[in-house]
Amino acid sequence: MKKNISFEFFPPKTDQGRDNLKPVYEKLAQRSPEYFSVTYGAGGSTKDRTMETVLELNSAGLAVAPHLSFGIDGEQEIENLLSTYKEKGINRLVALRGDIPEHLNRSDYKYFAGDLIEFIRNKTGEHFHIEVACYPEIHPDSTSFESDLKFFKQKVERGANSAITQYFYNSDSYFYYVDACHKAGIDIPIVPGIMPITNYESLIRFSDACGAEIPRWIRKRLEAFGDDIDSIKEFGTDVVSRLCQRLLDGGAPGLHFYTMNQSKATLDILDKLK
Ligand code: FAD
């Protein structure tokens, strides 16, 4: 069975970042990914940068999936974005609730990812293949595994075609989650999200914020490397490539890489896979 790979970027903040991204996507494109995705922040300038990056990849002839969330936008703004993407021949989206804008009260925030999926389906029918996020280690806002699973199932019922997981370093959490999804009647592909390990501090900070667990043995090993970046990268490539191999061997339909706009770490992992 063919295993698809996809690569995620965030929209660069600076001209330098934009220039740096070109050689990155050119190298990654040589691995024939199914698509590249570009993250979306609900704030104004971030949104514009997402569109810029999406259009650049699209002009380079690459399949691209913009991430999208309501954020503070009205329905008209989202509808305009959908029309632009459709006109450009884009046919895949990653639909999210997104991180709630800081100035909004969390309890007042009314949109979940499922509402966006329904909106997209109402406005554009079956034009877009809709990817959604899911959480083998449970979304941090969720009250329980069961409630998170229930809402994931609702996203599928409202029109999601496939899912990408939050990253994790424990393959059992993925396999257990996929089994639970199947038992609950969720039958869309669930692609593991893979975060290469290249930097200790940022990994810990990011993981604490998004609820991804770094196993103690990985944390301790990384901590012990201190400023020795080369050892961190070597160890990270080894750990993550073994994780990827186990996931693929165990039936994962593909891999989605959170590239952090770098090619080397992802390519090093891919090179180690059978
Ligand atoms: P939802 O599916 O809406 O779920 C959010 C929480 O609400 C969960 O706890 C869920 O159980 C619960 N819930 C869902 N539906 C309901 C309901 N109807 N009633 C009550 N509770 C409900 N963030 C960004 O800002 N930009 C990005 O581009 C981005 N890309 C991402 C890509 C991937 C693959 C992943 C895994 C995450 C990404 N994120 C991004 C982070 C994501 O936005 C956050 O994890 C966010 O907190 C949840 O988004 P979601 O779409 O999973 O939300």
Tab-separated table of C-alpha atoms and ligand atoms in Angstrom:
chain	number	residue	atom	x	y	z
A	1	MET	CA	0.000	0.000	0.000
A	2	LYS	CA	1.341	3.434	-0.957
A	3	LYS	CA	2.144	5.649	2.037
A	4	ASN	CA	1.707	9.371	1.466
A	5	ILE	CA	3.822	12.053	3.016
A	6	SER	CA	2.975	15.714	3.480
A	7	PHE	CA	4.916	18.690	4.804
A	8	GLU	CA	3.698	21.569	6.939
A	9	PHE	CA	5.067	25.127	6.913
A	10	PHE	CA	4.229	28.230	8.880
A	11	PRO	CA	4.067	31.471	6.874
A	12	PRO	CA	7.468	33.229	7.180
A	13	LYS	CA	7.377	36.526	9.073
A	14	THR	CA	10.204	38.270	7.220
A	15	ASP	CA	11.531	38.685	3.684
A	16	GLN	CA	14.558	36.641	4.744
A	17	GLY	CA	12.281	33.869	6.013
A	18	ARG	CA	10.448	33.916	2.708
A	19	ASP	CA	13.682	33.664	0.723
A	20	ASN	CA	14.832	30.805	2.949
A	21	LEU	CA	11.654	28.826	2.340
A	22	LYS	CA	12.165	28.442	-1.413
A	23	PRO	CA	15.160	26.052	-1.270
A	24	VAL	CA	13.366	24.201	1.537
A	25	TYR	CA	10.233	23.457	-0.491
A	26	GLU	CA	12.292	22.736	-3.588
A	27	LYS	CA	14.242	20.043	-1.730
A	28	LEU	CA	11.176	18.591	-0.029
A	29	ALA	CA	9.248	18.559	-3.317
A	30	GLN	CA	11.769	16.031	-4.649
A	31	ARG	CA	10.251	13.483	-2.218
A	32	SER	CA	6.927	13.713	-4.110
A	33	PRO	CA	4.703	14.701	-1.192
A	34	GLU	CA	0.951	14.453	-1.549
A	35	TYR	CA	0.729	18.124	-0.502
A	36	PHE	CA	2.302	20.955	1.480
A	37	SER	CA	0.178	22.662	4.119
A	38	VAL	CA	0.509	26.202	5.464
A	39	THR	CA	-0.631	27.132	8.982
A	40	TYR	CA	-3.030	29.946	9.693
A	41	GLY	CA	-3.172	32.476	12.496
A	42	ALA	CA	-6.408	34.317	13.003
A	43	GLY	CA	-4.706	37.743	13.334
A	44	GLY	CA	-4.680	40.042	10.260
A	45	SER	CA	-1.019	40.044	9.173
A	46	THR	CA	-0.615	36.305	9.786
A	47	LYS	CA	-3.616	35.632	7.587
A	48	ASP	CA	-2.156	37.652	4.726
A	49	ARG	CA	1.141	35.817	5.059
A	50	THR	CA	-0.631	32.469	4.919
A	51	MET	CA	-2.261	33.491	1.651
A	52	GLU	CA	1.097	34.732	0.272
A	53	THR	CA	2.856	31.460	1.096
A	54	VAL	CA	-0.033	29.385	-0.238
A	55	LEU	CA	-0.021	31.287	-3.528
A	56	GLU	CA	3.750	31.013	-3.857
A	57	LEU	CA	3.650	27.219	-3.452
A	58	ASN	CA	0.683	27.048	-5.796
A	59	SER	CA	2.526	29.081	-8.452
A	60	ALA	CA	5.502	26.753	-8.087
A	61	GLY	CA	3.160	23.970	-9.217
A	62	LEU	CA	2.959	22.268	-5.797
A	63	ALA	CA	-0.216	20.851	-4.257
A	64	VAL	CA	-1.015	23.016	-1.270
A	65	ALA	CA	-3.526	22.824	1.570
A	66	PRO	CA	-4.124	26.092	3.422
A	67	HIS	CA	-5.060	25.795	7.093
A	68	LEU	CA	-8.167	27.752	7.962
A	69	SER	CA	-10.102	28.753	11.078
A	70	PHE	CA	-12.813	31.281	11.910
A	71	GLY	CA	-10.746	33.084	14.537
A	72	ILE	CA	-12.234	36.558	14.722
A	73	ASP	CA	-13.325	36.532	11.096
A	74	GLY	CA	-16.854	36.859	9.912
A	75	GLU	CA	-18.382	34.303	7.602
A	76	GLN	CA	-18.020	36.664	4.631
A	77	GLU	CA	-14.233	36.803	5.039
A	78	ILE	CA	-13.998	33.029	5.167
A	79	GLU	CA	-16.250	32.748	2.146
A	80	ASN	CA	-13.979	35.158	0.229
A	81	LEU	CA	-10.941	33.067	1.136
A	82	LEU	CA	-12.673	29.900	-0.015
A	83	SER	CA	-13.520	31.557	-3.361
A	84	THR	CA	-9.920	32.675	-3.875
A	85	TYR	CA	-8.576	29.212	-3.112
A	86	LYS	CA	-11.119	27.620	-5.395
A	87	GLU	CA	-10.249	30.008	-8.251
A	88	LYS	CA	-6.579	29.113	-7.846
A	89	GLY	CA	-7.362	25.435	-8.233
A	90	ILE	CA	-6.695	24.567	-4.590
A	91	ASN	CA	-8.797	21.599	-3.532
A	92	ARG	CA	-7.601	20.662	-0.050
A	93	LEU	CA	-7.934	22.525	3.273
A	94	VAL	CA	-6.995	21.852	6.884
A	95	ALA	CA	-10.028	23.045	8.875
A	96	LEU	CA	-9.425	23.962	12.514
A	97	ARG	CA	-10.882	25.789	15.443
A	98	GLY	CA	-7.432	27.284	15.739
A	99	ASP	CA	-5.822	28.699	18.817
A	100	ILE	CA	-8.317	31.080	20.403
A	101	PRO	CA	-7.187	34.705	19.883
A	102	GLU	CA	-5.668	35.929	23.173
A	103	HIS	CA	-7.989	38.904	23.655
A	104	LEU	CA	-11.102	36.697	23.480
A	105	ASN	CA	-12.687	35.034	26.480
A	106	ARG	CA	-12.340	31.268	25.933
A	107	SER	CA	-15.814	30.546	27.235
A	108	ASP	CA	-17.339	33.116	24.843
A	109	TYR	CA	-15.634	31.639	21.802
A	110	LYS	CA	-18.389	30.085	19.754
A	111	TYR	CA	-16.761	28.292	16.847
A	112	PHE	CA	-15.410	24.757	16.848
A	113	ALA	CA	-13.709	23.122	13.884
A	114	GLY	CA	-16.931	21.232	13.144
A	115	ASP	CA	-18.755	24.532	12.523
A	116	LEU	CA	-16.143	25.530	9.958
A	117	ILE	CA	-16.385	22.166	8.205
A	118	GLU	CA	-20.146	22.555	7.939
A	119	PHE	CA	-19.723	26.110	6.628
A	120	ILE	CA	-17.218	24.983	3.974
A	121	ARG	CA	-19.508	22.146	2.862
A	122	ASN	CA	-22.513	24.520	2.686
A	123	LYS	CA	-20.636	27.060	0.595
A	124	THR	CA	-18.498	24.863	-1.642
A	125	GLY	CA	-20.084	21.404	-1.591
A	126	GLU	CA	-17.578	18.631	-2.133
A	127	HIS	CA	-14.949	20.802	-3.860
A	128	PHE	CA	-12.450	20.624	-1.003
A	129	HIS	CA	-10.873	17.568	0.572
A	130	ILE	CA	-11.054	18.568	4.245
A	131	GLU	CA	-8.330	17.551	6.682
A	132	VAL	CA	-8.912	17.986	10.409
A	133	ALA	CA	-6.774	17.756	13.552
A	134	CYS	CA	-7.096	14.973	16.114
A	135	TYR	CA	-5.345	14.147	19.359
A	136	PRO	CA	-4.124	10.663	20.358
A	137	GLU	CA	-2.929	12.120	23.685
A	138	ILE	CA	-6.212	14.068	24.132
A	139	HIS	CA	-6.746	17.755	23.336
A	140	PRO	CA	-5.737	19.919	26.327
A	141	ASP	CA	-9.216	21.516	26.599
A	142	SER	CA	-11.004	18.177	26.636
A	143	THR	CA	-12.655	16.905	29.758
A	144	SER	CA	-12.060	13.260	28.783
A	145	PHE	CA	-10.818	10.907	26.083
A	146	GLU	CA	-14.444	9.937	25.344
A	147	SER	CA	-15.632	13.516	24.834
A	148	ASP	CA	-12.666	14.309	22.566
A	149	LEU	CA	-13.426	11.186	20.517
A	150	LYS	CA	-17.102	12.134	20.315
A	151	PHE	CA	-16.263	15.580	18.930
A	152	PHE	CA	-13.752	14.091	16.499
A	153	LYS	CA	-16.506	11.794	15.250
A	154	GLN	CA	-18.784	14.812	14.822
A	155	LYS	CA	-16.156	16.467	12.617
A	156	VAL	CA	-16.173	13.401	10.393
A	157	GLU	CA	-19.977	13.354	10.272
A	158	ARG	CA	-19.958	17.032	9.295
A	159	GLY	CA	-17.696	16.344	6.323
A	160	ALA	CA	-14.020	15.778	7.208
A	161	ASN	CA	-12.242	13.440	4.773
A	162	SER	CA	-9.042	12.674	6.681
A	163	ALA	CA	-7.205	13.667	9.829
A	164	ILE	CA	-3.731	14.630	10.969
A	165	THR	CA	-2.756	13.961	14.572
A	166	GLN	CA	-1.057	16.241	17.018
A	167	TYR	CA	2.521	15.006	17.342
A	168	PHE	CA	3.510	12.389	19.909
A	169	TYR	CA	6.568	10.239	20.638
A	170	ASN	CA	4.810	7.149	21.932
A	171	SER	CA	3.581	4.950	19.081
A	172	ASP	CA	1.130	3.121	21.375
A	173	SER	CA	-0.842	6.297	21.920
A	174	TYR	CA	-1.443	6.400	18.147
A	175	PHE	CA	-2.305	2.720	17.745
A	176	TYR	CA	-4.640	2.790	20.744
A	177	TYR	CA	-6.301	5.928	19.384
A	178	VAL	CA	-6.806	4.487	15.887
A	179	ASP	CA	-8.362	1.347	17.408
A	180	ALA	CA	-10.695	3.453	19.544
A	181	CYS	CA	-11.652	5.514	16.475
A	182	HIS	CA	-12.464	2.381	14.473
A	183	LYS	CA	-14.578	1.024	17.335
A	184	ALA	CA	-16.420	4.357	17.441
A	185	GLY	CA	-17.175	4.073	13.713
A	186	ILE	CA	-14.624	6.639	12.509
A	187	ASP	CA	-13.266	5.300	9.242
A	188	ILE	CA	-11.285	8.170	7.676
A	189	PRO	CA	-7.482	7.934	7.332
A	190	ILE	CA	-5.679	9.167	10.466
A	191	VAL	CA	-2.187	10.329	9.520
A	192	PRO	CA	0.360	10.732	12.327
A	193	GLY	CA	1.783	14.234	12.678
A	194	ILE	CA	5.558	14.007	13.097
A	195	MET	CA	7.664	16.629	14.861
A	196	PRO	CA	11.403	16.235	14.215
A	197	ILE	CA	13.546	16.901	17.299
A	198	THR	CA	16.161	19.585	16.699
A	199	ASN	CA	16.070	21.843	19.728
A	200	TYR	CA	15.406	20.991	23.373
A	201	GLU	CA	13.972	24.260	24.765
A	202	SER	CA	11.567	25.005	21.942
A	203	LEU	CA	10.351	21.394	21.878
A	204	ILE	CA	9.555	21.458	25.611
A	205	ARG	CA	7.865	24.867	25.418
A	206	PHE	CA	5.775	23.916	22.428
A	207	SER	CA	4.844	20.504	23.804
A	208	ASP	CA	3.712	21.904	27.150
A	209	ALA	CA	1.476	24.382	25.322
A	210	CYS	CA	-0.172	21.892	22.987
A	211	GLY	CA	-0.443	18.941	25.370
A	212	ALA	CA	2.049	16.649	23.585
A	213	GLU	CA	3.941	14.425	26.002
A	214	ILE	CA	7.711	14.109	25.805
A	215	PRO	CA	8.555	10.763	27.440
A	216	ARG	CA	10.847	11.146	30.440
A	217	TRP	CA	13.687	9.156	28.848
A	218	ILE	CA	13.697	11.450	25.788
A	219	ARG	CA	13.497	14.593	27.947
A	220	LYS	CA	16.382	13.410	30.134
A	221	ARG	CA	18.593	12.425	27.214
A	222	LEU	CA	17.996	15.751	25.451
A	223	GLU	CA	18.589	17.706	28.651
A	224	ALA	CA	21.933	15.952	29.132
A	225	PHE	CA	23.148	17.015	25.676
A	226	GLY	CA	23.050	20.677	26.829
A	227	ASP	CA	24.317	22.946	24.032
A	228	ASP	CA	25.561	20.038	21.949
A	229	ILE	CA	23.177	20.655	19.044
A	230	ASP	CA	24.755	17.989	16.835
A	231	SER	CA	24.089	15.268	19.425
A	232	ILE	CA	20.527	16.513	19.934
A	233	LYS	CA	19.918	16.297	16.195
A	234	GLU	CA	21.533	12.884	15.841
A	235	PHE	CA	19.563	11.462	18.761
A	236	GLY	CA	16.376	13.192	17.531
A	237	THR	CA	16.722	11.731	14.034
A	238	ASP	CA	17.254	8.263	15.467
A	239	VAL	CA	14.282	8.422	17.864
A	240	VAL	CA	11.872	9.975	15.361
A	241	SER	CA	12.856	7.782	12.410
A	242	ARG	CA	12.314	4.651	14.552
A	243	LEU	CA	8.929	6.045	15.592
A	244	CYS	CA	8.011	6.676	11.928
A	245	GLN	CA	9.081	3.172	10.890
A	246	ARG	CA	6.981	1.609	13.670
A	247	LEU	CA	3.978	3.712	12.666
A	248	LEU	CA	4.256	2.779	8.996
A	249	ASP	CA	4.875	-0.903	9.748
A	250	GLY	CA	1.877	-0.847	12.078
A	251	GLY	CA	-0.453	0.425	9.355
A	252	ALA	CA	-0.324	4.244	9.499
A	253	PRO	CA	-1.526	5.522	6.107
A	254	GLY	CA	1.293	8.060	5.786
A	255	LEU	CA	3.223	10.731	7.674
A	256	HIS	CA	2.649	14.484	7.997
A	257	PHE	CA	5.814	16.379	8.967
A	258	TYR	CA	5.799	19.565	11.019
A	259	THR	CA	8.901	20.808	9.224
A	260	MET	CA	9.291	24.127	11.110
A	261	ASN	CA	10.304	25.477	7.672
A	262	GLN	CA	13.496	23.397	7.620
A	263	SER	CA	14.237	20.544	5.232
A	264	LYS	CA	17.232	18.788	6.777
A	265	ALA	CA	15.698	17.205	9.871
A	266	THR	CA	12.742	15.865	7.884
A	267	LEU	CA	14.931	14.576	5.048
A	268	ASP	CA	17.295	12.882	7.508
A	269	ILE	CA	14.318	11.027	8.989
A	270	LEU	CA	12.948	10.062	5.572
A	271	ASP	CA	16.374	8.780	4.524
A	272	LYS	CA	16.366	6.329	7.431
A	273	LEU	CA	12.987	4.810	6.535
A	274	LYS	CA	12.706	1.581	4.612
B	1	FAD	P1	-11.778	21.369	17.670
B	1	FAD	O1	-11.900	20.123	16.903
B	1	FAD	O2	-12.873	22.379	17.534
B	1	FAD	O3	-11.640	20.949	19.203
B	1	FAD	C1	-11.212	21.890	20.178
B	1	FAD	C2	-11.634	21.392	21.573
B	1	FAD	O4	-13.057	21.542	21.710
B	1	FAD	C3	-11.365	19.917	21.834
B	1	FAD	O5	-11.122	19.781	23.201
B	1	FAD	C4	-12.669	19.211	21.451
B	1	FAD	O6	-12.836	17.993	22.158
B	1	FAD	C5	-13.693	20.260	21.857
B	1	FAD	N1	-14.859	20.313	20.965
B	1	FAD	C6	-14.890	20.112	19.613
B	1	FAD	N2	-16.126	20.313	19.138
B	1	FAD	C7	-16.902	20.664	20.207
B	1	FAD	C8	-18.273	21.008	20.363
B	1	FAD	N3	-19.095	21.017	19.315
B	1	FAD	N4	-18.723	21.338	21.612
B	1	FAD	C9	-17.889	21.328	22.683
B	1	FAD	N5	-16.573	20.997	22.596
B	1	FAD	C10	-16.097	20.678	21.373
B	1	FAD	N6	-3.591	26.239	15.276
B	1	FAD	C11	-3.621	27.409	14.608
B	1	FAD	O7	-3.920	28.447	15.215
B	1	FAD	N7	-3.319	27.468	13.264
B	1	FAD	C12	-3.018	26.375	12.546
B	1	FAD	O8	-2.764	26.459	11.345
B	1	FAD	C13	-2.991	25.101	13.207
B	1	FAD	N8	-2.722	23.949	12.546
B	1	FAD	C14	-2.802	22.737	13.191
B	1	FAD	C15	-2.604	21.559	12.464
B	1	FAD	C16	-2.682	20.316	13.098
B	1	FAD	C17	-2.498	19.067	12.275
B	1	FAD	C18	-2.938	20.246	14.498
B	1	FAD	C19	-2.995	18.916	15.197
B	1	FAD	C20	-3.137	21.419	15.218
B	1	FAD	C21	-3.089	22.672	14.581
B	1	FAD	N9	-3.309	23.868	15.265
B	1	FAD	C22	-3.301	25.083	14.607
B	1	FAD	C23	-3.614	23.845	16.698
B	1	FAD	C24	-5.146	23.775	16.902
B	1	FAD	O9	-5.736	24.910	16.368
B	1	FAD	C25	-5.406	23.692	18.389
B	1	FAD	O10	-5.061	22.406	18.846
B	1	FAD	C26	-6.811	24.067	18.788
B	1	FAD	O11	-6.800	24.256	20.202
B	1	FAD	C27	-7.883	23.037	18.442
B	1	FAD	O12	-8.176	23.013	17.094
B	1	FAD	P2	-9.134	21.855	16.510
B	1	FAD	O13	-9.419	22.196	15.115
B	1	FAD	O14	-8.601	20.529	16.835
B	1	FAD	O15	-10.451	22.140	17.420
